Tab-separated table of C-alpha atoms and ligand atoms in Angstrom:
chain	number	residue	atom	x	y	z
A	1301	MET	CA	112.520	118.769	114.053
A	1302	ASP	CA	114.376	115.497	113.691
A	1303	SER	CA	112.321	113.758	116.373
A	1304	VAL	CA	109.043	113.953	114.454
A	1305	LYS	CA	108.083	110.704	112.715
A	1306	HIS	CA	107.144	111.041	109.046
A	1307	PHE	CA	106.063	108.624	106.296
A	1308	LEU	CA	108.061	109.734	103.256
A	1309	GLN	CA	109.098	106.333	101.873
A	1310	PHE	CA	107.871	102.805	102.520
A	1311	LYS	CA	111.135	101.894	104.228
A	1312	ASP	CA	110.580	104.591	106.880
A	1313	PHE	CA	108.519	101.976	108.779
A	1314	SER	CA	109.576	98.565	110.053
A	1315	ARG	CA	107.844	95.267	109.452
A	1316	ALA	CA	106.460	95.373	113.005
A	1317	GLU	CA	104.970	98.792	112.338
A	1318	PHE	CA	103.283	97.568	109.139
A	1319	ASP	CA	101.906	94.512	110.957
A	1320	TYR	CA	100.403	96.916	113.477
A	1321	LEU	CA	99.035	99.231	110.747
A	1322	PHE	CA	97.385	96.325	108.901
A	1323	GLU	CA	95.751	95.166	112.132
A	1324	ARG	CA	94.503	98.687	112.861
A	1325	SER	CA	93.284	99.108	109.265
A	1326	ARG	CA	91.178	95.980	109.657
A	1327	TRP	CA	89.633	97.243	112.908
A	1328	ILE	CA	89.045	100.758	111.547
A	1329	LYS	CA	87.442	99.332	108.383
A	1330	THR	CA	85.113	97.205	110.509
A	1331	GLN	CA	83.960	100.277	112.456
A	1332	PHE	CA	83.314	102.145	109.202
A	1333	LYS	CA	81.289	99.280	107.718
A	1334	ALA	CA	79.153	99.072	110.877
A	1335	TYR	CA	78.498	102.860	110.939
A	1336	ARG	CA	80.214	103.056	114.352
A	1337	LYS	CA	81.596	106.467	115.223
A	1338	TYR	CA	85.299	106.531	115.929
A	1339	TRP	CA	86.592	110.051	116.485
A	1340	PRO	CA	90.080	109.851	117.996
A	1341	LEU	CA	91.306	112.816	115.924
A	1342	CYS	CA	88.665	115.301	117.093
A	1343	ASP	CA	90.108	118.854	116.822
A	1344	ARG	CA	93.030	117.662	114.686
A	1345	THR	CA	93.667	119.200	111.274
A	1346	LEU	CA	95.213	117.598	108.200
A	1347	VAL	CA	96.578	119.904	105.523
A	1348	MET	CA	96.760	118.326	102.057
A	1349	ILE	CA	99.042	119.970	99.505
A	1350	PHE	CA	98.614	118.905	95.897
A	1351	GLU	CA	101.057	119.935	93.189
A	1352	LYS	CA	99.687	117.222	90.865
A	1353	ALA	CA	96.145	116.031	90.119
A	1354	SER	CA	94.357	113.442	92.264
A	1355	THR	CA	91.001	111.758	92.770
A	1356	ARG	CA	91.653	108.842	95.152
A	1357	THR	CA	94.353	110.366	97.319
A	1358	ARG	CA	92.448	113.549	98.006
A	1359	LEU	CA	89.160	111.796	98.588
A	1360	SER	CA	90.569	109.036	100.796
A	1361	PHE	CA	92.526	111.428	103.018
A	1362	GLU	CA	89.731	113.994	103.262
A	1363	ALA	CA	86.946	111.489	103.915
A	1364	GLY	CA	89.199	109.481	106.220
A	1365	MET	CA	90.157	112.474	108.339
A	1366	GLN	CA	86.489	113.494	108.688
A	1367	GLN	CA	85.548	109.963	109.706
A	1368	LEU	CA	88.190	110.111	112.455
A	1369	GLY	CA	86.575	113.283	113.814
A	1370	GLY	CA	89.160	115.683	112.387
A	1371	SER	CA	89.141	118.096	109.507
A	1372	ALA	CA	91.109	118.364	106.280
A	1373	ILE	CA	92.172	121.446	104.336
A	1374	TYR	CA	93.036	121.231	100.630
A	1375	LEU	CA	95.753	123.434	99.136
A	1376	ASN	CA	97.084	123.340	95.616
A	1377	SER	CA	100.026	125.131	94.097
A	1378	ARG	CA	97.848	127.090	91.662
A	1379	ASP	CA	95.822	128.872	94.367
A	1380	SER	CA	98.512	129.240	97.036
A	1381	GLN	CA	101.885	130.956	97.297
A	1382	LEU	CA	103.673	127.669	96.621
A	1383	GLN	CA	104.189	128.386	92.936
A	1384	ARG	CA	105.083	132.030	93.471
A	1385	GLY	CA	108.486	131.538	94.961
A	1386	GLU	CA	107.839	130.996	98.686
A	1387	SER	CA	110.447	128.496	99.770
A	1388	VAL	CA	109.516	124.965	100.771
A	1389	GLU	CA	111.228	125.549	104.111
A	1390	ASP	CA	109.169	128.684	104.875
A	1391	ALA	CA	105.958	126.968	103.801
A	1392	ALA	CA	106.747	124.048	106.104
A	1393	GLN	CA	107.336	126.353	109.082
A	1394	VAL	CA	104.007	128.135	108.595
A	1395	ILE	CA	101.792	125.219	107.573
A	1396	SER	CA	103.036	122.972	110.371
A	1397	ARG	CA	102.258	125.618	113.022
A	1398	MET	CA	98.587	125.621	111.996
A	1399	SER	CA	97.999	121.904	111.537
A	1400	ASP	CA	98.621	118.520	113.134
A	1401	VAL	CA	99.676	116.507	110.098
A	1402	VAL	CA	100.507	117.334	106.473
A	1403	MET	CA	100.109	115.231	103.318
A	1404	ILE	CA	101.997	116.314	100.188
A	1405	ARG	CA	101.779	115.239	96.542
A	1406	THR	CA	104.622	116.825	94.623
A	1407	PHE	CA	107.396	116.293	92.094
A	1408	GLU	CA	110.902	115.408	93.345
A	1409	GLN	CA	111.271	113.443	96.572
A	1410	ALA	CA	113.808	116.084	97.663
A	1411	ILE	CA	110.945	118.598	97.986
A	1412	ILE	CA	109.049	116.528	100.526
A	1413	GLU	CA	112.284	115.730	102.399
A	1414	ARG	CA	113.023	119.449	102.706
A	1415	PHE	CA	109.474	120.161	103.850
A	1416	ALA	CA	109.658	117.420	106.483
A	1417	ALA	CA	112.986	118.696	107.772
A	1418	HIS	CA	111.294	122.001	108.646
A	1419	SER	CA	107.926	120.675	109.797
A	1420	ARG	CA	106.803	120.491	113.427
A	1421	VAL	CA	104.243	117.830	112.572
A	1422	PRO	CA	104.291	114.497	110.708
A	1423	VAL	CA	104.485	114.647	106.909
A	1424	ILE	CA	103.003	111.940	104.662
A	1425	ASN	CA	104.062	111.295	101.069
A	1426	GLY	CA	100.924	111.329	98.885
A	1427	LEU	CA	103.056	110.599	95.763
A	1428	THR	CA	106.302	111.986	94.424
A	1429	ASN	CA	108.139	111.270	91.175
A	1430	GLU	CA	110.070	108.602	93.072
A	1431	TYR	CA	107.600	106.966	95.512
A	1432	HIS	CA	103.930	106.366	96.363
A	1433	PRO	CA	104.084	104.649	99.755
A	1434	CYS	CA	100.408	105.068	100.786
A	1435	GLN	CA	99.390	103.177	97.648
A	1436	ILE	CA	101.477	100.137	98.487
A	1437	VAL	CA	100.254	100.035	102.099
A	1438	ALA	CA	96.708	99.784	100.681
A	1439	ASP	CA	97.760	97.231	98.052
A	1440	ILE	CA	99.410	94.927	100.575
A	1441	PHE	CA	96.481	95.257	102.981
A	1442	THR	CA	94.220	94.246	100.074
A	1443	PHE	CA	96.446	91.260	99.287
A	1444	ILE	CA	96.324	90.162	102.943
A	1445	GLU	CA	92.523	90.460	103.007
A	1446	HIS	CA	92.210	88.189	99.969
A	1447	ARG	CA	95.140	85.811	100.324
A	1448	GLY	CA	96.737	86.123	103.791
A	1449	PRO	CA	100.324	87.175	104.580
A	1450	ILE	CA	102.446	88.436	101.691
A	1451	GLN	CA	105.698	87.155	103.181
A	1452	GLY	CA	107.297	84.605	100.847
A	1453	LYS	CA	104.920	85.403	97.982
A	1454	THR	CA	105.839	86.646	94.468
A	1455	VAL	CA	104.640	89.928	92.976
A	1456	ALA	CA	105.048	90.633	89.240
A	1457	TRP	CA	105.438	94.244	88.147
A	1458	ILE	CA	104.869	94.727	84.399
A	1459	GLY	CA	105.614	98.104	82.777
A	1460	ASP	CA	107.297	101.313	83.825
A	1461	SER	CA	109.804	101.350	86.696
A	1462	ASN	CA	108.032	104.367	88.171
A	1463	ASN	CA	107.153	105.672	91.646
A	1464	VAL	CA	104.743	102.797	92.335
A	1465	CYS	CA	107.285	100.192	91.172
A	1466	ASN	CA	110.038	101.779	93.299
A	1467	THR	CA	107.778	101.522	96.329
A	1468	TRP	CA	107.027	97.838	95.671
A	1469	LEU	CA	110.807	97.280	95.587
A	1470	GLN	CA	111.163	98.781	99.071
A	1471	ALA	CA	108.143	96.857	100.353
A	1472	ALA	CA	109.625	93.546	99.165
A	1473	GLU	CA	112.671	94.112	101.338
A	1474	VAL	CA	110.775	95.332	104.397
A	1475	LEU	CA	108.064	92.641	104.264
A	1476	ASP	CA	110.162	89.807	102.804
A	1477	PHE	CA	108.511	88.858	99.530
A	1478	LYS	CA	109.825	88.637	95.958
A	1479	ILE	CA	109.268	91.207	93.222
A	1480	GLN	CA	109.767	90.215	89.560
A	1481	VAL	CA	109.947	93.260	87.293
A	1482	SER	CA	109.787	93.506	83.518
A	1483	THR	CA	110.153	96.856	81.743
A	1484	PRO	CA	110.887	97.697	78.113
A	1485	PRO	CA	114.583	98.287	77.331
A	1486	GLY	CA	115.648	101.729	78.494
A	1487	TYR	CA	113.048	101.860	81.280
A	1488	GLU	CA	114.703	99.412	83.700
A	1489	VAL	CA	114.813	99.903	87.463
A	1490	GLU	CA	117.462	102.508	88.282
A	1491	ALA	CA	120.624	101.237	89.912
A	1492	GLY	CA	120.352	101.595	93.672
A	1493	ARG	CA	116.535	101.452	93.828
A	1494	ALA	CA	116.485	97.791	94.826
A	1495	GLY	CA	118.657	95.127	96.346
A	1496	LEU	CA	120.624	97.681	98.286
A	1497	HIS	CA	121.319	95.042	100.866
A	1498	GLY	CA	121.802	92.210	98.381
A	1499	THR	CA	118.740	90.522	99.822
A	1500	GLY	CA	117.607	88.820	96.610
A	1501	HIS	CA	114.040	90.137	96.836
A	1502	PHE	CA	114.200	91.619	93.338
A	1503	GLU	CA	114.701	90.075	89.899
A	1504	GLN	CA	114.467	91.806	86.529
A	1505	PHE	CA	113.242	90.049	83.341
A	1506	SER	CA	113.362	91.251	79.756
A	1507	ASP	CA	110.290	89.166	78.817
A	1508	PRO	CA	107.149	90.204	80.756
A	1509	MET	CA	105.816	86.633	80.551
A	1510	ASP	CA	108.846	85.458	82.549
A	1511	ALA	CA	108.172	88.089	85.217
A	1512	ALA	CA	104.531	86.982	85.503
A	1513	ARG	CA	105.346	83.279	85.752
A	1514	GLN	CA	104.057	81.738	88.999
A	1515	ALA	CA	103.261	85.164	90.471
A	1516	ASP	CA	100.740	85.450	93.315
A	1517	LEU	CA	99.947	89.011	92.303
A	1518	VAL	CA	100.332	90.743	88.936
A	1519	THR	CA	100.328	94.522	88.972
A	1520	THR	CA	101.020	97.412	86.642
A	1521	ASP	CA	100.476	101.139	86.216
A	1522	VAL	CA	100.103	103.714	83.441
A	1523	TRP	CA	102.868	103.870	80.844
A	1524	THR	CA	103.218	107.635	81.349
A	1525	SER	CA	103.156	109.074	84.857
A	1526	MET	CA	102.171	112.623	85.797
A	1527	GLY	CA	104.934	115.045	84.910
A	1528	PHE	CA	106.196	112.929	81.984
A	1529	GLU	CA	103.402	113.707	79.501
A	1530	ALA	CA	105.867	114.959	76.851
A	1531	GLU	CA	107.056	111.340	76.457
A	1532	ASN	CA	103.551	109.991	75.881
A	1533	GLU	CA	103.785	109.065	72.196
A	1534	GLU	CA	107.239	107.522	72.488
A	1535	ARG	CA	106.151	105.512	75.509
A	1536	ARG	CA	103.038	104.210	73.709
A	1537	ARG	CA	105.341	102.664	71.121
A	1538	ASP	CA	107.963	101.427	73.598
A	1539	PHE	CA	105.479	99.793	75.998
A	1540	ALA	CA	103.191	98.148	73.420
A	1541	ASP	CA	104.307	94.606	74.398
A	1542	TRP	CA	103.992	95.284	78.146
A	1543	GLN	CA	100.239	94.904	78.487
A	1544	VAL	CA	98.823	92.652	81.209
A	1545	ASP	CA	96.336	90.484	79.311
A	1546	SER	CA	94.551	87.186	79.879
A	1547	GLU	CA	97.451	85.179	78.449
A	1548	MET	CA	99.798	86.781	80.967
A	1549	MET	CA	97.394	86.120	83.844
A	1550	ARG	CA	97.290	82.452	82.778
A	1551	ILE	CA	101.054	82.089	83.287
A	1552	ALA	CA	100.741	83.419	86.845
A	1553	ARG	CA	99.423	81.153	89.624
A	1554	PRO	CA	95.784	80.114	89.223
A	1555	GLN	CA	94.868	82.089	92.359
A	1556	ALA	CA	96.817	85.197	91.268
A	1557	LEU	CA	95.255	88.592	91.889
A	1558	PHE	CA	95.469	91.614	89.613
A	1559	MET	CA	95.998	95.131	91.012
A	1560	HIS	CA	96.350	98.617	89.545
A	1561	CYS	CA	96.636	101.836	91.565
A	1562	LEU	CA	94.287	103.620	89.086
A	1563	PRO	CA	93.523	105.645	87.063
A	1564	VAL	CA	93.796	103.041	84.300
A	1565	HIS	CA	94.066	103.182	80.522
A	1566	ARG	CA	92.227	100.048	79.385
A	1567	GLY	CA	93.841	98.615	76.252
A	1568	GLU	CA	97.250	100.074	77.127
A	1569	GLU	CA	98.914	98.722	80.294
A	1570	VAL	CA	96.071	96.242	80.941
A	1571	SER	CA	93.304	94.690	78.858
A	1572	ALA	CA	89.689	95.334	79.810
A	1573	ALA	CA	89.220	91.564	80.226
A	1574	VAL	CA	91.793	91.497	83.038
A	1575	ILE	CA	90.945	94.670	84.947
A	1576	ASP	CA	87.214	93.953	84.721
A	1577	GLY	CA	87.695	90.207	85.206
A	1578	PRO	CA	87.450	87.867	88.203
A	1579	GLN	CA	91.094	88.129	89.315
A	1580	SER	CA	90.993	91.920	89.580
A	1581	VAL	CA	90.625	93.474	93.055
A	1582	VAL	CA	91.113	97.086	91.970
A	1583	TRP	CA	87.957	98.442	93.641
A	1584	ASP	CA	88.859	96.911	97.009
A	1585	GLU	CA	92.348	98.281	96.475
A	1586	ALA	CA	91.018	101.805	95.899
A	1587	GLU	CA	88.662	101.663	98.901
A	1588	ASN	CA	91.455	100.403	101.121
A	1589	ARG	CA	93.417	103.590	100.508
A	1590	MET	CA	90.994	105.214	102.946
A	1591	HIS	CA	91.065	102.554	105.659
A	1592	THR	CA	94.843	102.161	105.654
A	1593	GLN	CA	95.459	105.922	105.614
A	1594	LYS	CA	93.109	106.327	108.590
A	1595	ALA	CA	95.291	103.820	110.431
A	1596	LEU	CA	98.380	105.754	109.317
A	1597	LEU	CA	96.961	109.096	110.505
A	1598	GLU	CA	96.003	107.553	113.832
A	1599	TYR	CA	99.475	106.031	114.245
A	1600	LEU	CA	101.371	109.194	113.353
A	1601	LEU	CA	99.225	111.357	115.651
A	1602	LEU	CA	98.475	109.067	118.591
A	1603	GLY	CA	101.137	106.377	118.412
A	1604	ARG	CA	100.142	102.785	119.135
A	1605	VAL	CA	96.680	102.358	120.573
A	1606	GLU	CA	95.052	99.193	121.904
A	1607	VAL	CA	94.268	97.099	118.847
A	1608	ALA	CA	90.680	96.262	119.749
A	1609	GLY	CA	89.698	99.309	121.742
A	1610	PRO	CA	89.635	103.077	121.795
A	1611	PRO	CA	92.965	104.880	121.834
A	1612	SER	CA	94.523	105.934	125.076
A	1613	ARG	CA	94.831	109.721	124.987
A	1614	SER	CA	97.683	109.677	127.504
A	1615	GLY	CA	100.429	109.196	124.950
A	1616	SER	CA	98.748	111.371	122.361
A	1617	ASN	CA	100.359	114.115	120.363
A	1618	SER	CA	103.906	113.130	121.191
A	1619	ASN	CA	104.778	113.057	117.484
A	1620	SER	CA	104.753	116.799	116.962
A	1621	SER	CA	105.915	119.979	118.562
A	1622	LYS	CA	103.452	122.694	119.496
A	1623	GLU	CA	105.530	124.276	122.234
A	1624	MET	CA	105.735	128.044	122.453
A	1625	PRO	CA	108.809	129.447	120.753
B	3056	CP	N1	96.113	105.879	92.911
B	3056	CP	C1	96.116	107.216	93.139
B	3056	CP	O1	96.958	107.744	93.873
B	3056	CP	O2	95.101	107.877	92.544
B	3056	CP	P1	94.922	109.458	92.430
B	3056	CP	O3	95.981	109.975	91.503
B	3056	CP	O4	93.531	109.643	91.892
B	3056	CP	O5	95.077	110.065	93.803
B	3057	NVA	N1	102.609	106.441	88.409
B	3057	NVA	C1	101.419	107.258	88.399
B	3057	NVA	C2	100.581	106.964	89.600
B	3057	NVA	C3	99.302	107.754	89.685
B	3057	NVA	C4	98.514	107.425	90.917
B	3057	NVA	C5	101.817	108.715	88.354
B	3057	NVA	O1	102.762	109.106	89.054
B	3057	NVA	O2	101.186	109.487	87.623
C-alpha cells in the first residue's frame, strides 16, 4: 500500500502542498461562513480512532466531514477490539476496506506508521506522543490570516518539548521560519528532532525570556501531556518558571501573537492575562482546525482541485485502493 498518500508527520508534505492547503482552507472557510453547500465528499466515510481523549480533534473532523457531504464514524479503544489484542495490522486491513480515510489519535508514532503501512486508504495523524501535525497546519493558517506569510518569521516555543513542539520544529524546516525553544533542564528537544539538515531553523535557550525575544508568535502547551500524568507533580515544580505571562509577551515583538493548542491550564503554562488578552488568537486557532482539516481531507481524497471552483471528479479517489482482491 506504499502508493497511498498519508499525513503522519508535518514533513510528509512539501511547502508547495502547504501553500495549496492554506489557499484551499481559505476558500473552504469562506463557503462555510456564507452557508454555501460544498459537498465534494458525498458518500465518503471517515473513520476516527481515538485511543486518547479529545474535544477539538473529534469535533473538527466530524463536523468538517459532514460539512463536506461525507460521514464520520467514531471508534475508541475502550469499545472496540483495539484494546483486546487485535493487531494494528489486522485492524488497518479491515477498517480501510470499509472507509475512505482514517484519522488516528494514539500513543507511539510507530503505531500509526504500522497502521498506515497496511491501510488501503489515507491515514491522518490526529496526535501521537511524538507529533500533532493537524494542529500546526491550523496554527500556521491562523498566523497567515492575521499576519501574512510565516516565512522568515520567528516563533517562540516556551515549555515542554512535546508532540506539538516537535511538529513546530518540522514546520520551521519545511516552511522556512525560525523556532526558538526554551524548556526546563532535562526536558530539552531530543537529539535528532530538529536541525537534521543543519538548516539553522532551530535554536534552544535556557532562559525563556531569551527565546521570546523579538518573536512574532509566542506559543506553549500544557506541562503534562496525555499519557504522562504520573509525572504531573514533578513537572509542576520543574516548569514553574516557564509560564508565558505579560512580561514575556512584552519582550516579543509588539505585534506578536499568542497561540495555544488547548486545552489550557490558566496560571500554569500561561497566565489568564495573556490567553484572554488582546494578543491571543486561540479561538481562531481552534476554529481553524476544522477549516484546515476539511482542506486536508479534500486533498487526500480528491487530489488538487481548482482553487476557486468545485473539484473535478475526474481525478478523484486515486489516493486509495478499492480494487477487488
Ligand atoms: N488541540 C487539540 O488537539 O485538542 P483536543 O485534545 O481537544 O482534540
Ligand atoms: N501535548 C498535548 C496536546 C493536547 C492537544 C498532549 O499530547 O496531551
